[in-house]
Coordinates of C-alpha atoms in Angstrom, one line a residue:
X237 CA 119.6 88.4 107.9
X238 CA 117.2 90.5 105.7
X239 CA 115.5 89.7 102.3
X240 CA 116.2 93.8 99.9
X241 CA 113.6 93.9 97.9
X242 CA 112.8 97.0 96.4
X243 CA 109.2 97.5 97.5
X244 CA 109.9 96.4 101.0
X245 CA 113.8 98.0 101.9
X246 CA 112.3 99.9 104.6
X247 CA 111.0 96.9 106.3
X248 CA 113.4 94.1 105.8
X249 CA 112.4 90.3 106.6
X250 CA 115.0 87.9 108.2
X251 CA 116.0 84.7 107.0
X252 CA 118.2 82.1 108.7
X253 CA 120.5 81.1 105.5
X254 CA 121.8 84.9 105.4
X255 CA 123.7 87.4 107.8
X256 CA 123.4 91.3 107.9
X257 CA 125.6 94.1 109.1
X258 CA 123.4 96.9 111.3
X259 CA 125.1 99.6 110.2
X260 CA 122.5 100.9 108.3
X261 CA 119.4 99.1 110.3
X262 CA 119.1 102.8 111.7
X263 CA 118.6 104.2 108.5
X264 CA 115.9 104.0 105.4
X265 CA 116.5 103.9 102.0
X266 CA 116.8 107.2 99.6
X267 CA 115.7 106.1 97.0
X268 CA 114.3 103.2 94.8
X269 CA 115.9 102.5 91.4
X270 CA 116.8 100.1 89.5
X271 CA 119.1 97.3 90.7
X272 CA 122.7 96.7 90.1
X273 CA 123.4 93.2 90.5
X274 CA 126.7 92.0 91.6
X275 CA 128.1 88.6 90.3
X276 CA 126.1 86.5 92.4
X277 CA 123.2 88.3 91.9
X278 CA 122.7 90.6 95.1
X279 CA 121.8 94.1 95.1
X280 CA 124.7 96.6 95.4
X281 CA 124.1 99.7 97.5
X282 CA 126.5 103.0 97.1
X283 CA 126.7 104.7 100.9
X284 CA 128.4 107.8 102.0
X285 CA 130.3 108.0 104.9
X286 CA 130.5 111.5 106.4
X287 CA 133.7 112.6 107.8
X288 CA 133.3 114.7 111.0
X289 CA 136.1 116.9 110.2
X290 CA 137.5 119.1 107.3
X291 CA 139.7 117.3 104.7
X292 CA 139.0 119.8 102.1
X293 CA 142.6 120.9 102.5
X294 CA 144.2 117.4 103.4
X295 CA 146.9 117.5 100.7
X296 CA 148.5 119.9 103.6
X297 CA 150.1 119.1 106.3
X298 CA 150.1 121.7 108.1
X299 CA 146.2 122.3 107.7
X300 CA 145.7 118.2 108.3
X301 CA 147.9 118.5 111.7
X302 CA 145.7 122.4 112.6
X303 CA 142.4 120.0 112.0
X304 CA 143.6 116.5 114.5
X305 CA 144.6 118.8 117.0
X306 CA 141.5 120.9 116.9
X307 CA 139.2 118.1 117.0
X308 CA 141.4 116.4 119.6
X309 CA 141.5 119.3 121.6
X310 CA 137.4 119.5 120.9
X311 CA 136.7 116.2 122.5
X312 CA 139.2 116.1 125.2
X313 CA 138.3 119.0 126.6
X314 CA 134.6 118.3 128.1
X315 CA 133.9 121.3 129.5
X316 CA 134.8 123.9 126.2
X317 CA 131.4 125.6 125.9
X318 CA 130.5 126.8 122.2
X319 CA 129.3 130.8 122.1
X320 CA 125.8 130.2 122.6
X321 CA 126.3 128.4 125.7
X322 CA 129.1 131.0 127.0
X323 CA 125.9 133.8 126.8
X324 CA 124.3 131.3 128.4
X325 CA 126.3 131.1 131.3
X326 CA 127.0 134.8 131.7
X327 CA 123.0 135.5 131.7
X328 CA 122.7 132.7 134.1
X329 CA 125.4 134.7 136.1
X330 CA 123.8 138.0 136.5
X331 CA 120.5 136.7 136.6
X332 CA 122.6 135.3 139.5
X333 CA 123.7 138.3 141.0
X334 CA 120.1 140.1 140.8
X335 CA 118.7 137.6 143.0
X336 CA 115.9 135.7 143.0
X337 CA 113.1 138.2 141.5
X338 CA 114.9 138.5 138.2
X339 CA 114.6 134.5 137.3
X340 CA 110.4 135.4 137.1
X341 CA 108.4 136.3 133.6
X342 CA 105.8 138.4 133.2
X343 CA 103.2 136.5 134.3
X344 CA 105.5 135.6 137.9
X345 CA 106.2 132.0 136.4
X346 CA 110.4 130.8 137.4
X347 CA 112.0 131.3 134.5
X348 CA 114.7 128.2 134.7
X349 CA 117.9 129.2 132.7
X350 CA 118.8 125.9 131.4
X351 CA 122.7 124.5 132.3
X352 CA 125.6 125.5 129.6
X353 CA 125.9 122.1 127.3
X354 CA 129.6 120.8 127.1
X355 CA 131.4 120.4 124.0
X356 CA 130.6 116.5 123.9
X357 CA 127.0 117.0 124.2
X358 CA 127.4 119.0 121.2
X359 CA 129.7 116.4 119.2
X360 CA 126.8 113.9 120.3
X361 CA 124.1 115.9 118.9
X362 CA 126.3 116.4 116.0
X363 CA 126.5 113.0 114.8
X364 CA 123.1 112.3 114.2
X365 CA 122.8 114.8 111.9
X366 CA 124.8 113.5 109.1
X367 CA 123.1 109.8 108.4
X368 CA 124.1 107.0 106.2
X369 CA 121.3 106.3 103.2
X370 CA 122.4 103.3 101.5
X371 CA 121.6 103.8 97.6
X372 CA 120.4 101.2 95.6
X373 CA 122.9 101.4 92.3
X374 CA 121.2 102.3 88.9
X375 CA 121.5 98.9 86.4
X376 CA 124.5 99.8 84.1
X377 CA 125.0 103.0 85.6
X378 CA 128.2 103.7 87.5
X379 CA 127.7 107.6 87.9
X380 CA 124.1 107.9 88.8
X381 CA 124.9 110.3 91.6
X382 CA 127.3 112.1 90.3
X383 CA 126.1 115.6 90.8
X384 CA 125.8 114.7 94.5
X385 CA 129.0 112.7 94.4
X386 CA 130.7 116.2 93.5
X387 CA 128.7 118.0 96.0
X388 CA 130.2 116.4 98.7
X389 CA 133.4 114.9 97.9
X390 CA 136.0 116.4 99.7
X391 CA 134.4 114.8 103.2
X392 CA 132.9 111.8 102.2
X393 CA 134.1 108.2 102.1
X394 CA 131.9 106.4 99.1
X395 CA 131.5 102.4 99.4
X396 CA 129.7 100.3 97.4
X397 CA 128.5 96.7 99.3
X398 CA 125.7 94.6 99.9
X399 CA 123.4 94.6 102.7
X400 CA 122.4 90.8 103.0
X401 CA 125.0 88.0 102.4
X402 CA 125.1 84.4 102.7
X403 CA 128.1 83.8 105.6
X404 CA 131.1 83.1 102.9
X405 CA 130.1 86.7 101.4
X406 CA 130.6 88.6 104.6
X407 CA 133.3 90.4 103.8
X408 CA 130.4 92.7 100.5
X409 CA 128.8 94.3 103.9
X410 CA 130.2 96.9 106.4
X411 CA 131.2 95.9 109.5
X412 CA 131.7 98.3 112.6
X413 CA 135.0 97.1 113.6
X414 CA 136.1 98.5 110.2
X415 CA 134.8 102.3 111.3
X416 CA 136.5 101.7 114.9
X417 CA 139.6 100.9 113.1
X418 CA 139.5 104.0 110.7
X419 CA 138.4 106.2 113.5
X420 CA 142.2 105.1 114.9
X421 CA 144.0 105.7 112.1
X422 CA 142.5 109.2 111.3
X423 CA 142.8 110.2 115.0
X424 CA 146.8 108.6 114.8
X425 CA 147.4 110.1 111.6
X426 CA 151.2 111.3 112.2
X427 CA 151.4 107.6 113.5
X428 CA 150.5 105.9 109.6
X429 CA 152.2 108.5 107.6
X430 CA 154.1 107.4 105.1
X431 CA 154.1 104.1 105.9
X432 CA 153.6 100.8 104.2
X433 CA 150.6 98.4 105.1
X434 CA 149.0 95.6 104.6
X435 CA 145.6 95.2 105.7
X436 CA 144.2 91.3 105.8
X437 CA 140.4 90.5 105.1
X438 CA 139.9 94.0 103.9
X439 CA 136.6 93.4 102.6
X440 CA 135.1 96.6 100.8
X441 CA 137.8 98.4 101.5
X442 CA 137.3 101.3 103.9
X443 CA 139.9 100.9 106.1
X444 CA 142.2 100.6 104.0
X445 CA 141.2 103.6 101.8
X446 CA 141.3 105.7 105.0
X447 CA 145.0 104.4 105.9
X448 CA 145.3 105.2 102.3
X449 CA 144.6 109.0 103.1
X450 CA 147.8 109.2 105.2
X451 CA 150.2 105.6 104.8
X452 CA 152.5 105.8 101.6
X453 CA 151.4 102.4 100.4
X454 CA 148.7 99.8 101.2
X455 CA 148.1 96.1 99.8
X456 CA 144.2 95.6 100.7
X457 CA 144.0 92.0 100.4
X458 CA 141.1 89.4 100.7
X459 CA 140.1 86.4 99.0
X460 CA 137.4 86.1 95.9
X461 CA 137.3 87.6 92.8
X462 CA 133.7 89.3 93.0
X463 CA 134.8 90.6 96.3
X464 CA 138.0 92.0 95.1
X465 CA 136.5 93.4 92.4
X466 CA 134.2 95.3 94.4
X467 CA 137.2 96.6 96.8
X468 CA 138.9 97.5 93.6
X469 CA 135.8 100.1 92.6
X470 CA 135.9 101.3 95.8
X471 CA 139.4 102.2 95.7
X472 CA 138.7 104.1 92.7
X473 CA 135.8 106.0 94.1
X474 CA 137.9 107.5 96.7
X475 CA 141.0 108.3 94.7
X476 CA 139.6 112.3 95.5
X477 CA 141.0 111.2 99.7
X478 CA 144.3 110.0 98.8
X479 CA 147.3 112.9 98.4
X480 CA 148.1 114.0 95.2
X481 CA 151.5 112.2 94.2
X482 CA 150.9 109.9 97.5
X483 CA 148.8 107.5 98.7
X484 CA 148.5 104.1 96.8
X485 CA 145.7 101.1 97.5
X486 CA 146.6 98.3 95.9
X487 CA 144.2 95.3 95.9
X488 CA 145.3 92.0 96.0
X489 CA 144.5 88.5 96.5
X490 CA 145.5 86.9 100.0
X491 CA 144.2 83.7 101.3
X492 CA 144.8 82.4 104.7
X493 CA 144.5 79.0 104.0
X494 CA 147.5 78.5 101.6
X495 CA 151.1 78.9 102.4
X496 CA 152.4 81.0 99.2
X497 CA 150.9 84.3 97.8
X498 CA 148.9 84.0 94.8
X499 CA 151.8 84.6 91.7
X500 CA 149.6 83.0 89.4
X501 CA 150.0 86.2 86.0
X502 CA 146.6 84.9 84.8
X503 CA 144.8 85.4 88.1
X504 CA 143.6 89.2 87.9
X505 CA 144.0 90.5 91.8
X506 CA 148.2 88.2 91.7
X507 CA 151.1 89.3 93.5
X508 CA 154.1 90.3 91.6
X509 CA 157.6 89.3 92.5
X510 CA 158.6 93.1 93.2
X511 CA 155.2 93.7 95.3
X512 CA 155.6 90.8 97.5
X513 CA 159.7 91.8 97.6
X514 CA 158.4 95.4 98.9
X515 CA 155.9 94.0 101.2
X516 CA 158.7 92.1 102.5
X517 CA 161.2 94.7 103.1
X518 CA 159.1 98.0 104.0
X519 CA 155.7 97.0 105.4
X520 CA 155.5 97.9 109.4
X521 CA 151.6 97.8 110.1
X522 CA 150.0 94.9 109.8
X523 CA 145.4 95.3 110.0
X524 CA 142.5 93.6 110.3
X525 CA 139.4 94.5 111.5
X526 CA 136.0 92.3 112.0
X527 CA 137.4 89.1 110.6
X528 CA 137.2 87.1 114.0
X529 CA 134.1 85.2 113.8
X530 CA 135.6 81.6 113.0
X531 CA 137.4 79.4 115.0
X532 CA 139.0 77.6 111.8
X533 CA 139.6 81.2 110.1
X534 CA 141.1 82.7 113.1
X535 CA 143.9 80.3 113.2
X536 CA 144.6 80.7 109.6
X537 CA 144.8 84.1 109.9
X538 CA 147.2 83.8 112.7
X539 CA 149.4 81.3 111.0
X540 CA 149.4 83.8 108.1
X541 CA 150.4 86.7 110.5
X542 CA 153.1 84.2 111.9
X543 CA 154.5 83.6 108.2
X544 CA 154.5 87.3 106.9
X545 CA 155.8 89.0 110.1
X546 CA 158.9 86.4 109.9
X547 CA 159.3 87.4 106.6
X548 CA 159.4 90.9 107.2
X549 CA 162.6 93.2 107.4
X550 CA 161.8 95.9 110.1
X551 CA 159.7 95.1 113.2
X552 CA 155.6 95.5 112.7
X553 CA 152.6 96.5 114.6
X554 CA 149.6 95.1 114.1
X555 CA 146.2 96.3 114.5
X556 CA 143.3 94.5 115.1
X557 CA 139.5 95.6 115.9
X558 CA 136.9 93.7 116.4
X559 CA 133.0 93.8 117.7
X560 CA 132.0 91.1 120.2
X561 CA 129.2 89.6 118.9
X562 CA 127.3 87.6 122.1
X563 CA 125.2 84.4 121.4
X564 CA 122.9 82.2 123.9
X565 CA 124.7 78.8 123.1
X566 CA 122.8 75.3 124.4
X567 CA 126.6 74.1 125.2
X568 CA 126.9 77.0 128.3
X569 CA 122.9 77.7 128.6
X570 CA 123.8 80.9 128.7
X571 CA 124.9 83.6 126.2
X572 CA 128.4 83.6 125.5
X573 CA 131.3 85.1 122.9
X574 CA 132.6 82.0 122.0
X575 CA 134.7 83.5 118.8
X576 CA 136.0 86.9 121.0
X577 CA 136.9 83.9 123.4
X578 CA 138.8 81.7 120.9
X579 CA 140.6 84.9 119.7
X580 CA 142.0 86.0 123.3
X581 CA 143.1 82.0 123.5
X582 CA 145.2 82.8 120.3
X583 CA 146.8 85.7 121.1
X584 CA 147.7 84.2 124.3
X585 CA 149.2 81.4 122.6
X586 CA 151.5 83.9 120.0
X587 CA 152.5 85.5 123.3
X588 CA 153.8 82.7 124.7
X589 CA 155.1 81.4 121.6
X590 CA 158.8 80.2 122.1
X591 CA 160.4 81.4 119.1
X592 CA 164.3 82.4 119.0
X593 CA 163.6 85.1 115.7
X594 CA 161.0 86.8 116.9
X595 CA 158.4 87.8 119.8
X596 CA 154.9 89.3 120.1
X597 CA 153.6 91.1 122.9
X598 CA 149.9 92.1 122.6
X599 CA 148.2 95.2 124.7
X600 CA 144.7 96.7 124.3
X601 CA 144.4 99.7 122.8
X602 CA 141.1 102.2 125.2
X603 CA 138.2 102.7 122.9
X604 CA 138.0 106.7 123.9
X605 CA 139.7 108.6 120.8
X606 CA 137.7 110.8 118.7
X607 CA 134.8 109.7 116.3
X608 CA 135.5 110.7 112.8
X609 CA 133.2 108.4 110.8
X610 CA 129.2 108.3 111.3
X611 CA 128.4 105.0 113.1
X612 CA 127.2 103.9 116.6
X613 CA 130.2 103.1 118.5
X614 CA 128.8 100.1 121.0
X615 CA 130.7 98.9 123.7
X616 CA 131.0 95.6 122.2
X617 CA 133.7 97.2 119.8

């Protein structure tokens, strides 16, 4: 809920008509240009995500499946010390050994050897150093930033988005639940590869771009033109993630509140007859990730999981993430999740769905796989 203007983006001001994502609530702004407006007339902002691990040679394999299990390895095991903290814990050792007298300075002060640091602490301390500084866009200039685009493009995820939207523009802003999701499918990547997915409320994109880095195909679907065109630009800002011959985002319209997809050859983000035919017959991951926050729009989007999946030729998995966003409600008098609730309802209801063709069976997935992307992973996620 913040008015951007560009005197005062340091120090937004909330409003009641408009809601805001805190991704970057953490973070000030880089620098004041110009603004791009989008079609509705709200700033557009260009932010890069930092990757905590090397894709500079993820067109291999073999180098991609040496990084995962390094960084796996890195974060599983608490209690790898780094080199400094090894000397550390040698000096601390024979300091040990030479008794009491040799842990005094000059001047007969204790001299207290500090405790080697585990591997986490370090991945902690590791993320704060690579922050996300939303950019204002130059007016009529798609390539402002190019030089630094090209300094750091082989591990950074570029999004353009909004930071303030009225509640039927959500989807322009970054969410967390979109991060949580990505930092899955990065740390599952053998899980993803090669398949084909379709991703539902995609938003600006990022999710799917990142399943883009490793699935064979993904439809990245959501509902507005504005907004689709904005998912489209992002797609094409990342084309330097995706695998060279591999890799394809393709953004389309999908609305949960009709029964058909959108065939229409003059609407610009249609289905084709062949595309909805391949969705049909090779799609096996289903995503969606922060789109839970209506009652009316949750059940849409299960009765449009319920029509696709039946559709569908092999069995699918789907993924959803979301953040649970608590509210004090005068209903309860007390502070409640009333849309996390209405989505647990739901999915109890597909469970027990008596249906002959097909069945659902739904299991949490533990939030405790590796970080890739530069956010703060809450509990509420």
């Amino acid at each position: 809920m913040v008015d951007v203007t560009e005197k005062e983006m340091d120090n937004p001001t909330f409003k009641s008509d408009t809601v805001l994502s805190d991704v970057h609530l953490h973070c000030p702004s880089k620098r004041h240009l110009m603004v791009r407006l989008n079609a509705v007339g709200q700033p557009v902002f260009l932010s890069y995500f930092k990757l905590l691990w090397d894709t500079e040679n993820s067109a291999s394999e073999k180098h991609v499946g040496e990084a995962t299990t390094e960084k796996e390895h890195q974060y599983r095991s608490g209690d790898e010390l780094c080199d400094k903290d090894r000397n550390n814990q040698k000096k601390e050792s024979e300091l040990n050994s030479k008794g009491i007298q040799a842990l005094l300075d000059d001047d007969g002060d204790l001299e207290v050897v500090r405790r080697p640091r585990s591997a986490s602490d370090l991945e902690a301390e590791d993320l704060l150093r690579h922050r996300v500084y939303p950019v204002i866009l130059l007016k009529g200039k798609e390539d402002a930033f190019e030089d630094e685009e090209q300094e750091c493009a082989c591990d950074v995820v570029k999004i353009e988005h909004t930071m303030a939207t009225p509640l039927e523009d959500v989807g322009k802003q970054v969410w967390r639940a979109a991060f949580l999701l990505g930092d899955y499918i990065l740390f599952k990547r053998d899980t993803f590869r090669c398949c084909s997915v379709l991703e539902l409320g995609g938003g600006t994109g990022i999710t799917s771009i990142i399943m883009g880095t490793v699935a064979k195909r993904v439809y990245c679907t959501d509902v507005g033109e504005d907004l689709l065109a904005m998912c489209e630009q992002n797609v094409a800002l990342n084309k330097h993630l995706m695998e060279p011959g591999r890799g394809e985002v393709k953004v389309k319209e999908l609305d949960w509140l009709k029964d058909e997809f959108c065939t229409d050859p003059e609407a610009p983000y249609s289905w084709s007859e062949e595309e909805i035919a391949d969705l049909h017959d090779h799609c096996t991951v289903i995503m969606a990730a922060d789109v839970f926050y209506d009652d009316d729009l949750t059940d849409a989007l299960f009765r449009t999981l319920y029509r696709i999946t039946h559709n569908l030729r092999n069995s699918c998995t789907v993924y959803l993430a979301l953040e649970k966003r608590l509210n004090f409600t005068l209903r309860h008098m007390d502070v409640t999740c009333e849309a996390y609730r209405h989505f647990r309802n739901t999915i109890s209801d597909l469970e027990n769905l008596q249906d002959r063709k097909i069945k659902y069976t739904a299991e949490p997935i533990k939030v405790d796989f590796c970080q890739f992307l530069v956010y703060e992973r809450i509990e509420q996620l």
